[in-house]
Tab-separated table of C-alpha atoms and ligand atoms in Angstrom:
chain	number	residue	atom	x	y	z
B	1	MET	CA	-12.732	-30.954	7.694
B	2	GLN	CA	-14.821	-31.899	10.608
B	3	LYS	CA	-12.221	-34.648	11.379
B	4	GLU	CA	-9.523	-32.008	11.368
B	5	LEU	CA	-11.493	-29.633	13.565
B	6	ARG	CA	-12.057	-32.339	16.153
B	7	LYS	CA	-8.196	-32.775	16.123
B	8	LEU	CA	-7.580	-29.413	17.834
B	9	PRO	CA	-6.553	-29.634	21.197
B	10	SER	CA	-8.840	-27.923	24.173
B	11	VAL	CA	-7.458	-24.590	25.599
B	12	ASP	CA	-6.670	-26.422	29.015
B	13	LYS	CA	-4.703	-28.975	27.074
B	14	LEU	CA	-2.607	-26.067	25.367
B	15	LEU	CA	-2.087	-24.311	28.609
B	16	GLN	CA	-0.508	-27.386	29.898
B	17	GLU	CA	2.306	-27.512	27.555
B	18	GLU	CA	5.561	-26.479	29.124
B	19	ASP	CA	6.469	-23.335	27.030
B	20	VAL	CA	2.994	-21.998	27.393
B	21	GLN	CA	2.942	-22.678	31.253
B	22	ALA	CA	6.220	-21.049	31.541
B	23	LEU	CA	4.798	-17.916	29.898
B	24	ALA	CA	1.565	-17.957	31.952
B	25	GLU	CA	3.854	-17.933	35.033
B	26	ALA	CA	6.268	-15.356	33.677
B	27	HIS	CA	3.539	-12.988	32.793
B	28	SER	CA	-0.095	-13.652	33.478
B	29	HIS	CA	-2.482	-16.605	33.279
B	30	GLU	CA	-5.056	-14.417	31.389
B	31	LEU	CA	-2.874	-13.125	28.773
B	32	ALA	CA	-1.660	-16.722	28.272
B	33	VAL	CA	-5.280	-17.865	27.882
B	34	GLU	CA	-6.190	-15.255	25.279
B	35	ALA	CA	-3.018	-16.069	23.331
B	36	VAL	CA	-4.015	-19.867	23.430
B	37	ARG	CA	-7.652	-18.789	22.271
B	38	GLU	CA	-6.227	-16.733	19.442
B	39	ALA	CA	-3.866	-19.581	18.099
B	40	LEU	CA	-6.851	-22.011	18.205
B	41	GLU	CA	-9.111	-19.483	16.553
B	42	SER	CA	-6.654	-18.761	13.497
B	43	ALA	CA	-6.057	-22.709	13.355
B	44	ARG	CA	-9.777	-23.349	13.092
B	45	GLN	CA	-10.100	-20.459	10.414
B	46	ALA	CA	-7.229	-22.171	8.579
B	47	ILE	CA	-8.666	-25.629	8.741
B	48	LEU	CA	-12.248	-24.301	7.384
B	49	GLU	CA	-10.320	-22.975	4.408
B	50	GLY	CA	-8.887	-26.367	3.928
B	51	SER	CA	-5.557	-26.742	5.692
B	52	PRO	CA	-4.899	-29.855	8.010
B	53	CYS	CA	-4.953	-29.628	11.710
B	54	PRO	CA	-1.414	-28.134	12.777
B	55	PRO	CA	0.625	-30.128	15.062
B	56	VAL	CA	0.495	-29.029	18.846
B	57	SER	CA	4.200	-27.595	18.521
B	58	GLN	CA	3.057	-25.143	15.764
B	59	LEU	CA	-0.071	-24.103	18.071
B	60	VAL	CA	2.540	-23.421	20.871
B	61	GLU	CA	4.658	-21.411	18.502
B	62	MET	CA	1.610	-19.405	17.578
B	63	THR	CA	0.534	-18.824	21.179
B	64	VAL	CA	3.762	-17.553	22.109
B	65	ALA	CA	4.173	-15.235	19.283
B	66	ASN	CA	0.516	-13.967	20.170
B	67	LEU	CA	1.671	-13.361	23.890
B	68	ASN	CA	4.905	-11.306	22.976
B	69	ARG	CA	2.762	-9.279	20.366
B	70	ARG	CA	0.506	-8.334	23.345
B	71	LEU	CA	3.311	-7.404	25.661
B	72	GLN	CA	5.303	-5.221	23.002
B	73	PRO	CA	4.896	-1.602	23.409
B	74	THR	CA	2.826	-0.074	20.321
B	75	LEU	CA	4.495	3.279	20.643
B	76	ARG	CA	7.807	2.469	19.108
B	77	PRO	CA	11.226	4.287	17.655
B	78	VAL	CA	10.881	5.199	13.989
B	79	ILE	CA	13.990	6.218	11.863
B	80	ASN	CA	12.744	9.275	9.879
B	81	ALA	CA	14.153	9.092	6.332
B	82	THR	CA	11.420	11.266	4.871
B	83	GLY	CA	13.426	14.587	4.878
B	84	VAL	CA	10.737	16.127	6.945
B	85	ILE	CA	12.443	17.634	9.815
B	86	ILE	CA	9.189	18.420	12.194
B	87	HIS	CA	7.217	15.649	11.356
B	88	THR	CA	3.947	15.830	13.199
B	89	ASN	CA	2.938	12.118	12.678
B	90	LEU	CA	6.510	10.992	13.686
B	91	GLY	CA	6.704	12.931	16.881
B	92	ARG	CA	7.789	16.343	15.918
B	93	ALA	CA	11.090	17.578	17.242
B	94	PRO	CA	13.682	14.712	18.384
B	95	LEU	CA	15.187	15.935	21.534
B	96	SER	CA	19.132	17.043	22.234
B	97	GLN	CA	21.080	14.641	24.551
B	98	GLU	CA	20.994	17.205	27.331
B	99	THR	CA	17.274	17.563	27.025
B	100	ARG	CA	16.641	13.951	27.268
B	101	ALA	CA	18.907	13.759	30.111
B	102	SER	CA	17.115	16.451	32.167
B	103	MET	CA	13.789	14.731	31.542
B	104	GLU	CA	14.984	11.511	32.739
B	105	GLU	CA	16.445	13.099	35.961
B	106	ALA	CA	13.280	14.803	36.706
B	107	ALA	CA	11.219	11.561	36.204
B	108	GLN	CA	13.545	9.421	38.132
B	109	GLY	CA	12.967	11.106	41.529
B	110	TYR	CA	11.856	13.962	43.239
B	111	SER	CA	12.597	17.684	42.318
B	112	ASN	CA	12.065	21.292	43.505
B	113	LEU	CA	9.322	21.444	40.886
B	114	GLU	CA	7.051	23.670	43.163
B	115	TYR	CA	9.370	24.168	45.999
B	116	ASP	CA	11.308	27.177	46.695
B	117	LEU	CA	14.644	25.867	48.041
B	118	GLU	CA	15.814	29.183	49.265
B	119	ALA	CA	12.908	29.885	51.323
B	120	GLY	CA	11.852	26.379	52.234
B	121	GLN	CA	8.291	26.793	50.997
B	122	ARG	CA	6.013	26.287	48.186
B	123	GLY	CA	7.101	27.692	44.889
B	124	SER	CA	5.819	27.890	41.452
B	125	ARG	CA	6.603	25.252	38.711
B	126	TYR	CA	6.530	28.022	36.077
B	127	VAL	CA	9.785	29.699	37.298
B	128	HIS	CA	11.930	27.063	35.912
B	129	ALA	CA	11.484	28.023	32.280
B	130	GLU	CA	10.110	31.470	32.750
B	131	GLU	CA	13.167	33.376	33.487
B	132	LEU	CA	14.983	31.893	30.471
B	133	LEU	CA	12.180	32.507	28.220
B	134	CYS	CA	12.012	35.975	29.230
B	135	ARG	CA	15.951	36.619	28.896
B	136	LEU	CA	15.680	34.944	25.370
B	137	THR	CA	12.972	36.999	23.930
B	138	GLY	CA	12.528	40.218	26.172
B	139	ALA	CA	9.044	39.248	27.211
B	140	GLU	CA	8.290	40.560	30.795
B	141	ALA	CA	6.497	37.357	31.722
B	142	ALA	CA	5.999	33.573	30.723
B	143	LEU	CA	3.669	30.748	31.192
B	144	MET	CA	3.655	27.112	29.667
B	145	VAL	CA	1.010	24.878	29.255
B	146	ASN	CA	0.386	21.498	27.579
B	147	ASN	CA	0.622	22.576	23.899
B	148	ASN	CA	-0.127	25.576	21.796
B	149	ALA	CA	-3.638	24.694	21.163
B	150	GLY	CA	-4.116	24.813	24.955
B	151	ALA	CA	-2.267	28.323	24.818
B	152	VAL	CA	-4.702	29.677	22.523
B	153	LEU	CA	-7.717	28.273	24.138
B	154	LEU	CA	-6.395	29.644	27.327
B	155	MET	CA	-5.685	33.226	26.033
B	156	LEU	CA	-9.144	33.571	24.554
B	157	THR	CA	-10.940	31.868	27.525
B	158	ALA	CA	-9.285	34.000	30.260
B	159	LEU	CA	-9.397	37.304	28.427
B	160	ALA	CA	-12.358	37.194	25.809
B	161	GLN	CA	-14.948	34.763	27.104
B	162	GLY	CA	-18.517	36.200	26.180
B	163	ARG	CA	-16.825	39.236	24.300
B	164	GLU	CA	-15.437	39.589	20.851
B	165	VAL	CA	-12.182	38.838	19.423
B	166	ILE	CA	-11.351	40.421	15.875
B	167	ILE	CA	-9.203	38.553	13.395
B	168	SER	CA	-8.584	38.773	9.643
B	169	ARG	CA	-10.419	36.328	7.315
B	170	SER	CA	-7.151	35.238	5.739
B	171	GLN	CA	-5.936	33.969	9.195
B	172	LEU	CA	-8.949	31.648	10.026
B	173	ILE	CA	-6.636	28.621	9.483
B	174	GLU	CA	-7.059	24.784	10.043
B	175	ILE	CA	-3.917	22.786	10.974
B	176	GLY	CA	-3.587	19.250	11.104
B	177	GLY	CA	-5.436	17.133	13.672
B	178	GLY	CA	-8.406	19.270	13.839
B	179	PHE	CA	-7.245	22.594	15.187
B	180	ARG	CA	-9.102	25.332	13.712
B	181	ILE	CA	-9.205	29.030	14.858
B	182	PRO	CA	-13.003	29.324	14.564
B	183	ASP	CA	-13.618	26.135	16.581
B	184	VAL	CA	-10.974	27.020	19.143
B	185	MET	CA	-12.796	30.550	19.639
B	186	ARG	CA	-16.307	28.943	19.977
B	187	GLN	CA	-15.033	26.528	22.746
B	188	SER	CA	-13.491	29.465	24.454
B	189	GLY	CA	-16.902	31.188	24.596
B	190	ALA	CA	-15.298	34.262	22.559
B	191	LEU	CA	-17.201	35.657	19.710
B	192	LEU	CA	-15.390	35.602	16.194
B	193	VAL	CA	-15.711	38.806	14.536
B	194	GLU	CA	-14.018	38.189	11.067
B	195	VAL	CA	-12.805	41.119	8.991
B	196	GLY	CA	-11.382	41.905	5.606
B	197	THR	CA	-11.190	39.413	2.712
B	198	THR	CA	-9.487	36.055	2.098
B	199	ASN	CA	-6.618	37.923	0.480
B	200	ARG	CA	-6.693	41.424	1.747
B	201	THR	CA	-7.440	42.984	5.049
B	202	HIS	CA	-6.493	46.494	5.895
B	203	GLN	CA	-6.071	48.487	9.595
B	204	ARG	CA	-9.467	50.325	8.872
B	205	ASP	CA	-11.206	46.744	8.608
B	206	TYR	CA	-10.198	46.069	12.032
B	207	GLU	CA	-10.765	49.613	13.295
B	208	GLU	CA	-14.604	49.675	11.882
B	209	ALA	CA	-15.358	46.351	13.848
B	210	ILE	CA	-13.940	47.809	17.269
B	211	GLY	CA	-16.977	48.116	19.531
B	212	GLU	CA	-18.099	48.022	23.004
B	213	GLU	CA	-18.012	44.251	23.179
B	214	THR	CA	-14.428	43.958	21.765
B	215	ALA	CA	-12.012	41.995	23.998
B	216	LEU	CA	-8.873	41.478	21.894
B	217	LEU	CA	-7.247	41.819	18.417
B	218	MET	CA	-5.920	38.521	17.395
B	219	ARG	CA	-3.306	37.610	14.719
B	220	ALA	CA	-2.611	33.892	13.818
B	221	HIS	CA	0.142	32.500	11.839
B	222	HIS	CA	-0.891	30.804	8.261
B	223	SER	CA	1.092	27.979	9.539
B	224	ASN	CA	0.716	25.241	6.688
B	225	PHE	CA	-0.378	27.370	3.743
B	226	ARG	CA	0.605	30.690	1.655
B	227	ILE	CA	-1.616	33.014	0.145
B	228	VAL	CA	0.225	34.698	-2.986
B	229	GLY	CA	-0.642	37.549	-5.425
B	230	PHE	CA	-2.703	40.507	-4.588
B	231	THR	CA	-2.567	40.257	-0.827
B	232	HIS	CA	-2.360	42.481	2.298
B	233	GLU	CA	-2.325	41.829	5.916
B	234	VAL	CA	-1.825	44.380	8.597
B	235	PRO	CA	1.681	43.970	10.118
B	236	LEU	CA	1.600	43.280	13.937
B	237	ALA	CA	3.108	46.776	14.758
B	238	GLU	CA	0.220	48.525	13.147
B	239	LEU	CA	-2.250	46.002	14.937
B	240	VAL	CA	-0.601	46.961	18.301
B	241	GLU	CA	-0.999	50.860	17.652
B	242	LEU	CA	-4.667	50.251	16.740
B	243	GLY	CA	-4.812	48.257	20.110
B	244	HIS	CA	-3.189	51.089	22.021
B	245	LYS	CA	-5.642	53.593	20.540
B	246	TYR	CA	-8.768	51.409	21.734
B	247	ALA	CA	-6.936	50.165	24.995
B	248	LEU	CA	-7.124	46.667	23.560
B	249	PRO	CA	-4.809	43.726	24.046
B	250	VAL	CA	-3.340	42.181	20.926
B	251	ILE	CA	-2.608	38.424	20.940
B	252	ASP	CA	-0.373	36.603	18.455
B	253	ASP	CA	-0.415	32.987	17.961
B	254	LEU	CA	2.906	32.309	16.165
B	255	GLY	CA	2.318	28.622	15.709
B	256	SER	CA	5.822	27.412	15.352
B	257	GLY	CA	7.651	30.043	17.122
B	258	THR	CA	11.506	30.443	16.558
B	259	LEU	CA	14.183	32.088	18.468
B	260	LEU	CA	16.601	32.002	15.459
B	261	ASP	CA	16.225	33.314	11.883
B	262	THR	CA	15.516	30.592	9.390
B	263	ALA	CA	16.512	33.123	6.644
B	264	ASP	CA	20.098	32.264	7.766
B	265	TYR	CA	19.739	28.826	6.249
B	266	GLY	CA	18.282	29.396	2.881
B	267	LEU	CA	14.909	29.689	3.944
B	268	ALA	CA	12.211	32.278	3.846
B	269	HIS	CA	12.041	34.375	7.121
B	270	GLU	CA	9.997	32.768	9.626
B	271	PRO	CA	8.612	35.527	12.028
B	272	THR	CA	10.545	35.121	15.454
B	273	ILE	CA	9.175	35.384	18.827
B	274	GLN	CA	11.548	38.377	19.860
B	275	GLU	CA	9.897	40.173	16.732
B	276	SER	CA	6.668	39.914	18.141
B	277	ILE	CA	7.612	41.028	21.536
B	278	VAL	CA	9.639	43.980	20.022
B	279	ALA	CA	6.417	44.922	17.876
B	280	GLY	CA	4.431	45.118	21.108
B	281	ALA	CA	1.951	41.933	21.087
B	282	SER	CA	0.483	41.684	24.382
B	283	LEU	CA	0.692	37.948	24.513
B	284	VAL	CA	2.431	35.739	21.945
B	285	SER	CA	1.904	31.935	21.693
B	286	CYS	CA	3.976	29.043	20.095
B	287	SER	CA	4.717	25.400	20.571
B	288	GLY	CA	7.653	23.936	22.240
B	289	ASP	CA	7.954	21.064	19.820
B	290	LYS	CA	8.268	22.841	16.583
B	291	LEU	CA	10.883	25.228	15.432
B	292	LEU	CA	12.082	25.605	19.050
B	293	GLY	CA	13.092	22.022	19.065
B	294	GLY	CA	12.036	20.912	22.646
B	295	PRO	CA	9.340	18.754	24.239
B	296	GLN	CA	5.589	19.248	23.577
B	297	ALA	CA	4.421	22.446	25.296
B	298	GLY	CA	2.622	25.492	24.794
B	299	ILE	CA	4.302	28.795	25.546
B	300	ILE	CA	2.717	31.840	26.400
B	301	LEU	CA	4.988	35.036	26.558
B	302	GLY	CA	4.125	38.757	27.160
B	303	GLN	CA	2.781	41.424	29.524
B	304	LYS	CA	3.017	40.684	33.308
B	305	ASP	CA	-0.530	41.600	34.284
B	306	LEU	CA	-1.891	39.411	31.530
B	307	VAL	CA	0.146	36.562	32.192
B	308	ALA	CA	-0.965	36.740	35.770
B	309	ARG	CA	-4.615	36.854	34.871
B	310	LEU	CA	-4.095	33.583	32.673
B	311	ARG	CA	-2.087	31.831	35.554
B	312	ARG	CA	-5.254	32.387	37.899
B	313	HIS	CA	-7.544	31.132	35.605
B	314	PRO	CA	-8.795	27.632	36.489
B	315	LEU	CA	-8.112	26.284	32.875
B	316	THR	CA	-4.374	26.715	33.437
B	317	ARG	CA	-4.656	23.942	36.063
B	318	ALA	CA	-6.263	21.695	33.581
B	319	LEU	CA	-3.661	22.443	31.008
B	320	ARG	CA	-0.563	21.909	33.340
B	321	VAL	CA	2.679	21.069	32.131
B	322	ASP	CA	4.447	17.961	33.506
B	323	LYS	CA	7.601	17.994	35.314
B	324	THR	CA	9.471	16.380	32.564
B	325	THR	CA	8.068	18.851	30.166
B	326	LEU	CA	9.691	21.647	32.139
B	327	ALA	CA	12.780	20.035	32.643
B	328	GLY	CA	13.080	19.342	28.904
B	329	LEU	CA	12.097	22.808	27.910
B	330	GLN	CA	14.594	24.266	30.238
B	331	ALA	CA	17.540	22.279	29.066
B	332	THR	CA	16.730	23.045	25.268
B	333	LEU	CA	16.583	26.925	26.159
B	334	LEU	CA	19.673	26.667	27.741
B	335	HIS	CA	21.098	25.644	24.609
B	336	TYR	CA	19.914	28.893	23.196
B	337	MET	CA	21.107	30.777	26.031
B	338	GLU	CA	24.791	29.341	25.631
B	339	GLY	CA	24.464	30.170	21.804
B	340	LYS	CA	24.843	26.378	21.105
B	341	ALA	CA	21.375	25.756	19.686
B	342	LEU	CA	22.778	24.940	16.189
B	343	GLU	CA	25.164	22.330	17.523
B	344	LYS	CA	22.949	20.924	20.141
B	345	VAL	CA	19.134	21.081	19.115
B	346	PRO	CA	18.537	18.569	16.439
B	347	VAL	CA	15.870	20.484	14.434
B	348	TRP	CA	18.331	23.210	14.079
B	349	ARG	CA	21.294	21.022	13.207
B	350	MET	CA	19.272	19.378	10.423
B	351	MET	CA	18.090	22.489	9.016
B	352	ALA	CA	21.812	23.926	9.195
B	353	MET	CA	23.387	20.593	7.657
B	354	PRO	CA	25.365	21.562	4.517
B	355	VAL	CA	24.272	19.763	1.452
B	356	GLU	CA	27.827	18.573	0.872
B	357	THR	CA	27.698	16.757	4.312
B	358	ILE	CA	24.211	15.341	3.226
B	359	GLY	CA	26.019	14.126	-0.259
B	360	GLU	CA	28.663	12.460	1.766
B	361	ARG	CA	26.394	10.492	3.710
B	362	ALA	CA	24.161	9.600	0.710
B	363	ARG	CA	27.088	8.226	-1.285
B	364	ALA	CA	28.448	6.244	1.740
B	365	TRP	CA	24.801	4.582	2.072
B	366	ALA	CA	24.656	4.187	-1.437
B	367	LEU	CA	28.014	2.303	-1.663
B	368	LEU	CA	27.116	-0.050	1.244
B	369	LEU	CA	23.708	-0.850	-0.498
B	370	THR	CA	25.198	-1.296	-4.004
B	371	GLU	CA	27.620	-3.821	-2.234
B	372	ALA	CA	24.332	-5.663	-1.122
B	373	GLY	CA	23.274	-5.880	-4.664
B	374	ALA	CA	20.586	-3.299	-4.745
B	375	GLU	CA	20.107	-0.919	-7.646
B	376	VAL	CA	21.074	2.683	-5.870
B	377	SER	CA	21.921	6.032	-7.242
B	378	VAL	CA	22.305	9.451	-5.411
B	379	VAL	CA	19.937	12.119	-6.647
B	380	ASP	CA	19.052	15.829	-6.049
B	381	GLY	CA	16.065	16.362	-3.711
B	382	ARG	CA	14.434	18.663	-1.389
B	383	SER	CA	13.895	18.314	2.387
B	384	THR	CA	11.227	20.310	3.975
B	385	VAL	CA	10.847	21.799	7.665
B	386	GLY	CA	7.505	21.045	8.526
B	387	GLY	CA	5.564	21.719	11.580
B	388	GLY	CA	3.369	24.332	10.182
B	389	SER	CA	6.249	26.589	9.681
B	390	LEU	CA	7.538	27.931	6.391
B	391	PRO	CA	4.952	26.487	3.947
B	392	GLY	CA	6.230	25.930	0.510
B	393	GLU	CA	9.706	26.352	1.701
B	394	THR	CA	12.347	23.548	0.949
B	395	LEU	CA	15.869	22.925	1.484
B	396	PRO	CA	18.349	21.332	-1.172
B	397	THR	CA	19.078	17.680	-0.292
B	398	LYS	CA	20.945	14.531	-1.661
B	399	LEU	CA	18.683	11.339	-1.438
B	400	VAL	CA	19.348	7.665	-1.783
B	401	SER	CA	17.347	6.469	-4.408
B	402	ILE	CA	16.602	2.793	-4.661
B	403	GLN	CA	15.076	1.202	-7.610
B	404	VAL	CA	13.067	-1.976	-7.091
B	405	PRO	CA	10.143	-3.766	-8.736
B	406	SER	CA	7.791	-2.696	-5.896
B	407	PRO	CA	8.612	0.408	-4.057
B	408	ASP	CA	5.317	0.052	-1.944
B	409	ASP	CA	6.368	-3.359	-0.846
B	410	LEU	CA	9.741	-2.107	0.101
B	411	ALA	CA	8.399	0.797	2.175
B	412	ARG	CA	5.771	-1.449	3.812
B	413	ARG	CA	8.470	-3.890	4.895
B	414	LEU	CA	10.589	-1.311	6.152
B	415	ARG	CA	7.856	0.134	8.045
B	416	LEU	CA	6.796	-3.040	9.771
B	417	GLY	CA	10.366	-3.933	10.903
B	418	GLN	CA	12.054	-3.158	14.044
B	419	PRO	CA	13.058	-0.395	14.202
B	420	ALA	CA	10.570	0.924	11.596
B	421	VAL	CA	12.005	2.965	8.776
B	422	VAL	CA	9.846	5.668	6.926
B	423	GLY	CA	11.129	6.978	3.640
B	424	ARG	CA	9.387	8.446	0.406
B	425	ILE	CA	8.070	7.015	-2.610
B	426	GLU	CA	8.316	8.803	-5.904
B	427	GLY	CA	7.436	6.945	-8.916
B	428	ASP	CA	9.109	3.718	-9.239
B	429	ARG	CA	11.822	4.474	-6.505
B	430	PHE	CA	12.092	4.495	-2.592
B	431	LEU	CA	13.825	7.477	-1.310
B	432	LEU	CA	16.022	7.962	1.788
B	433	ASP	CA	16.933	11.503	2.933
B	434	PRO	CA	19.843	11.549	5.156
B	435	ARG	CA	19.217	14.999	6.372
B	436	THR	CA	16.620	13.623	9.226
B	437	VAL	CA	18.488	10.433	10.151
B	438	MET	CA	20.505	10.793	13.149
B	439	PRO	CA	24.154	9.848	12.467
B	440	GLU	CA	23.703	7.127	15.389
B	441	GLN	CA	20.816	5.504	13.360
B	442	GLU	CA	22.925	5.273	10.127
B	443	LYS	CA	24.133	1.711	10.680
B	444	THR	CA	20.769	0.148	11.859
B	445	LEU	CA	19.121	1.867	8.987
B	446	ILE	CA	21.472	0.456	6.535
B	447	GLU	CA	21.365	-3.084	8.056
B	448	ARG	CA	17.464	-2.826	7.899
B	449	VAL	CA	17.527	-1.914	4.031
B	450	ARG	CA	20.133	-4.390	3.259
B	451	LEU	CA	18.030	-7.285	5.180
B	452	VAL	CA	14.721	-6.126	3.409
B	453	LEU	CA	16.274	-6.125	-0.040
B	454	ALA	CA	17.993	-9.434	0.497
K	501	LIG	C1	0.898	24.112	15.274
K	501	LIG	C2	-0.065	25.121	15.412
K	501	LIG	C3	-1.047	25.409	16.413
K	501	LIG	C4	-1.129	24.250	17.711
K	501	LIG	O1	-0.036	23.991	18.298
K	501	LIG	P1	0.086	22.607	19.177
K	501	LIG	O2	1.475	22.751	19.852
K	501	LIG	O3	0.403	21.577	17.841
K	501	LIG	O4	-0.931	22.466	19.753
K	501	LIG	C5	-1.743	26.532	16.650
K	501	LIG	N1	-1.612	27.616	15.725
K	501	LIG	C6	-0.832	27.505	14.813
K	501	LIG	C7	-0.597	28.589	13.906
K	501	LIG	C8	0.133	26.432	14.603
K	501	LIG	O5	1.012	26.280	13.593
């Protein structure tokens, strides 16, 4: 073993190898040194475990592989075959072609982001999406921030710091990634006043809690859970009535925020932004990258005076949205304006996709995989919307079911390839849902599965 260890070349010697030198010149000397050290260290470990010293050619290969790995981006495309349309772990809403093009154009050069071309002077970045949002929802004014968590934090901080906010116990939600209404409330400096019980809250519960220190009434969407059975919540319109009586603004965290009615696609009705505005909410907030189907953003809509107060708050500057986000949001909203959201916005296209179309795609995939020798069938299944909307609601779908000795092993190998493929495992089967796979990804997907099965 000592003898084998002594055969290992020095770092300097490996660095002088032609291929390693070429890498050092093409990239960086420091990276090449790191890659050489890593190769030598793994060879040393292997020798200690009883292997012979690898030849120099193999050490060079290992070095090259190490360096290439360091130069690869870690954030990579994934083919989503899970059937979860708005998958937070996989980056939520995929964007329309027009949206991507607008974002690229904004990124590429200069723009009139904060420049009024008509007046030839400084303008506001918010105008670009504000008018569209107001037209689509009927709101008086709009503001965009980094995400909806930021939007909620901003509304609470600017309007209720050091004062009380009344909310139903049934709405003290936690969503994935550590967003909890009570925590956000504490962070904003507002004091949480919870009313009602877990399952039932009435208008009088709110009314009894209203006092000198009350700043706001708040409603939050349940997001990812559902309470069923003996339940009651106060409809937004009744909260608004109460708000008017005591001159208190009502803020509504809608979570997903949709402009179209999900009930048209065999799902439960998800409250729309327009409904909250019509019901008279003073401010409504939602995400840009959930059911809206655009880039990550937090959208606040509502009364002009309140939006103006938020706009002046220093936190708005800290939560400021980037130009590419505004460009993308604008392009996505234009699809709704043109009445083309169903065709153009990928999350809506996926939701509206007829099960017959999914079945055709599944059968075509199954045929190609059977030809490759796999044990494949097409089975009935359910897709989900995800993104903290429509908890418990599913859409009928057709799944490609692959039977293999180890579905875990198949899943792992599909995840680790390029591009990564993520599917579902159910029992001894690996499942692919065509609903969330873009048509242009189909060929690559089938190739990857065939390769891994071979
Ligand atoms: C998703 C969600 C949020 C957080 O939105 P992000 O855009 O992820 O920051 C807040 N409230 C509710 C009810 C949600 O569903």
